[in-house]
Tab-separated table of C-alpha atoms in Angstrom:
chain	number	residue	atom	x	y	z
A	1	MET	CA	-0.063	-0.157	0.114
A	2	SER	CA	1.065	3.488	-1.069
A	3	THR	CA	2.269	6.061	1.718
A	4	SER	CA	1.103	9.235	0.069
A	5	ILE	CA	-1.444	10.017	-2.703
A	6	GLU	CA	-1.409	12.998	-5.625
A	7	GLN	CA	-4.269	14.027	-7.719
A	8	ALA	CA	-4.698	16.840	-10.062
A	9	VAL	CA	-7.349	19.101	-10.216
A	10	GLU	CA	-8.044	21.949	-12.437
A	11	ALA	CA	-8.349	25.109	-10.275
A	12	ARG	CA	-9.766	28.208	-11.617
A	13	LEU	CA	-7.808	31.265	-10.651
A	14	VAL	CA	-10.173	34.540	-10.211
A	15	ALA	CA	-8.748	37.450	-11.487
A	16	ALA	CA	-9.820	40.946	-12.333
A	17	ALA	CA	-11.039	40.235	-15.567
A	18	PRO	CA	-14.628	38.443	-16.065
A	19	ARG	CA	-12.843	35.451	-17.618
A	20	MET	CA	-11.183	32.796	-15.304
A	21	SER	CA	-8.310	31.153	-16.461
A	22	THR	CA	-7.663	27.468	-15.844
A	23	ILE	CA	-4.547	25.957	-13.903
A	24	PRO	CA	-3.225	23.218	-13.820
A	25	ALA	CA	-2.652	22.040	-9.306
A	26	THR	CA	-1.666	19.182	-7.683
A	27	LEU	CA	-2.942	17.808	-4.720
A	28	HIS	CA	-0.225	15.786	-2.326
A	29	TYR	CA	-0.663	13.571	0.851
A	30	ASP	CA	2.084	11.530	2.701
A	31	ARG	CA	1.444	9.672	5.510
A	32	SER	CA	4.673	11.135	7.018
A	33	ASP	CA	3.047	14.716	7.606
A	34	PRO	CA	-0.119	12.926	8.582
A	35	PHE	CA	-1.892	16.745	9.409
A	36	ALA	CA	-0.759	18.056	5.958
A	37	VAL	CA	-1.770	18.789	2.707
A	38	ARG	CA	0.235	20.400	0.303
A	39	MET	CA	-0.888	21.866	-3.084
A	40	SER	CA	1.595	23.139	-5.897
A	41	PHE	CA	1.175	24.977	-8.702
A	42	PRO	CA	3.464	24.445	-11.940
A	43	ALA	CA	6.319	27.304	-12.777
A	44	PRO	CA	4.122	28.558	-15.708
A	45	ALA	CA	0.958	28.872	-13.836
A	46	THR	CA	2.881	31.286	-11.353
A	47	LEU	CA	3.761	35.033	-11.315
A	48	GLU	CA	7.440	33.747	-10.929
A	49	GLY	CA	7.782	30.921	-12.968
A	50	ILE	CA	8.919	28.559	-10.508
A	51	GLU	CA	6.614	26.152	-9.212
A	52	VAL	CA	4.870	26.545	-5.426
A	53	TYR	CA	3.882	24.560	-2.742
A	54	TRP	CA	1.652	25.616	-0.340
A	55	THR	CA	1.116	23.291	3.531
A	56	PHE	CA	-1.544	23.469	5.287
A	57	ALA	CA	-3.827	21.316	7.233
A	58	ARG	CA	-6.064	18.522	6.357
A	59	GLU	CA	-8.857	19.044	8.240
A	60	LEU	CA	-8.579	23.157	6.765
A	61	LEU	CA	-9.569	22.011	3.382
A	62	ALA	CA	-12.211	19.139	4.677
A	63	GLN	CA	-13.757	21.487	6.942
A	64	GLY	CA	-13.709	24.972	3.663
A	65	LEU	CA	-16.099	22.274	1.591
A	66	GLU	CA	-19.098	23.173	4.309
A	67	GLN	CA	-17.979	26.475	5.719
A	68	GLY	CA	-15.590	29.281	5.256
A	69	VAL	CA	-12.408	28.589	8.126
A	70	GLY	CA	-8.476	29.592	7.992
A	71	ASP	CA	-7.591	33.227	9.086
A	72	GLY	CA	-3.928	32.674	8.335
A	73	ASP	CA	-2.669	32.198	4.504
A	74	VAL	CA	-4.542	29.852	3.164
A	75	ARG	CA	-8.545	30.195	3.341
A	76	VAL	CA	-10.795	28.151	2.175
A	77	ARG	CA	-15.082	28.430	1.758
A	78	PRO	CA	-17.434	26.180	-0.077
A	79	TYR	CA	-18.746	28.691	-3.691
A	80	GLY	CA	-22.134	27.733	-5.122
A	81	PHE	CA	-23.210	23.828	-5.187
A	82	ASP	CA	-20.080	22.552	-6.486
A	83	ARG	CA	-17.125	24.832	-6.025
A	84	THR	CA	-14.828	25.481	-3.364
A	85	VAL	CA	-12.766	28.829	-2.868
A	86	VAL	CA	-9.147	28.365	-2.672
A	87	GLU	CA	-7.526	31.726	-1.021
A	88	PHE	CA	-3.515	31.471	-0.989
A	89	HIS	CA	-2.002	34.821	0.875
A	90	ALA	CA	1.375	35.820	0.479
A	91	PRO	CA	3.266	39.357	1.243
A	92	GLU	CA	3.416	39.760	-2.856
A	93	GLY	CA	-0.172	39.346	-3.077
A	94	THR	CA	-3.077	36.743	-2.996
A	95	ALA	CA	-4.337	34.288	-5.046
A	96	ILE	CA	-7.882	32.718	-5.245
A	97	VAL	CA	-8.493	30.038	-7.608
A	98	HIS	CA	-12.249	28.001	-7.404
A	99	ILE	CA	-11.965	24.161	-7.506
A	100	ARG	CA	-14.517	21.508	-7.933
A	101	SER	CA	-15.758	20.396	-4.857
A	102	GLY	CA	-16.247	16.632	-5.930
A	103	GLU	CA	-12.378	16.568	-6.354
A	104	LEU	CA	-11.647	17.537	-3.326
A	105	ARG	CA	-13.871	15.222	-1.884
A	106	GLY	CA	-12.193	12.746	-3.387
A	107	PHE	CA	-8.789	13.747	-2.346
A	108	LEU	CA	-10.081	13.642	0.891
A	109	GLN	CA	-11.561	10.325	1.120
A	110	ARG	CA	-8.181	8.473	-0.585
A	111	SER	CA	-6.032	10.276	2.049
A	112	LEU	CA	-8.636	8.890	4.837
A	113	ALA	CA	-8.050	5.963	3.583
A	114	LEU	CA	-4.692	6.463	4.686
A	115	VAL	CA	-4.421	7.615	7.552
A	116	PRO	CA	-8.228	8.269	9.407
A	117	MET	CA	-8.912	11.994	10.486
A	118	GLY	CA	-8.218	11.986	14.274
A	119	ASP	CA	-5.714	9.448	14.091
A	120	GLU	CA	-3.286	10.802	12.544
A	121	HIS	CA	-1.151	11.493	15.890
A	122	LEU	CA	-0.512	8.045	15.392
A	123	TYR	CA	1.863	8.339	12.169
A	124	VAL	CA	3.767	11.142	13.485
A	125	ASP	CA	7.740	9.923	14.504
A	126	LEU	CA	8.248	12.300	17.493
A	127	ASP	CA	12.082	11.127	17.641
A	128	ARG	CA	12.863	11.683	14.614
A	129	ASP	CA	11.111	15.298	14.326
A	130	LEU	CA	13.441	15.978	17.278
A	131	ALA	CA	16.365	14.675	16.404
A	132	ASP	CA	15.768	16.797	13.263
A	133	LEU	CA	15.188	19.954	15.296
A	134	MET	CA	18.094	19.171	17.099
A	135	ARG	CA	20.173	18.721	14.241
A	136	ASP	CA	18.880	22.183	12.463
A	137	ALA	CA	19.632	24.223	15.766
A	138	CYS	CA	23.203	22.763	15.293
């Protein structure tokens, strides 16, 4: 059984112009970091021209399908019947994307098959994480 999953999603970038352009994005989940979800955007889809990753709580994504959540760099909320809005806030500006809610639900279901919600603590290696922190501090 795999310990990580990836899923391509179609994100629609909300811009000042009335037309929304579609950009590719990929959702990542890894059992070794059980609380987190990572969303990546390829270099051609970013202002910097480099691949960009955003890491945020899996629980934030799950809750955001039902109600608006988040008050930091990443915010998630439902939008209509079949879309979810994900906002990414950075010093350079804000990116807002719409993603089909069904795609997000499918991804979350696959992640829950790897690590059920509430069992994340069983997959955290505190000794390794502490050793990594100590090594970085030196």
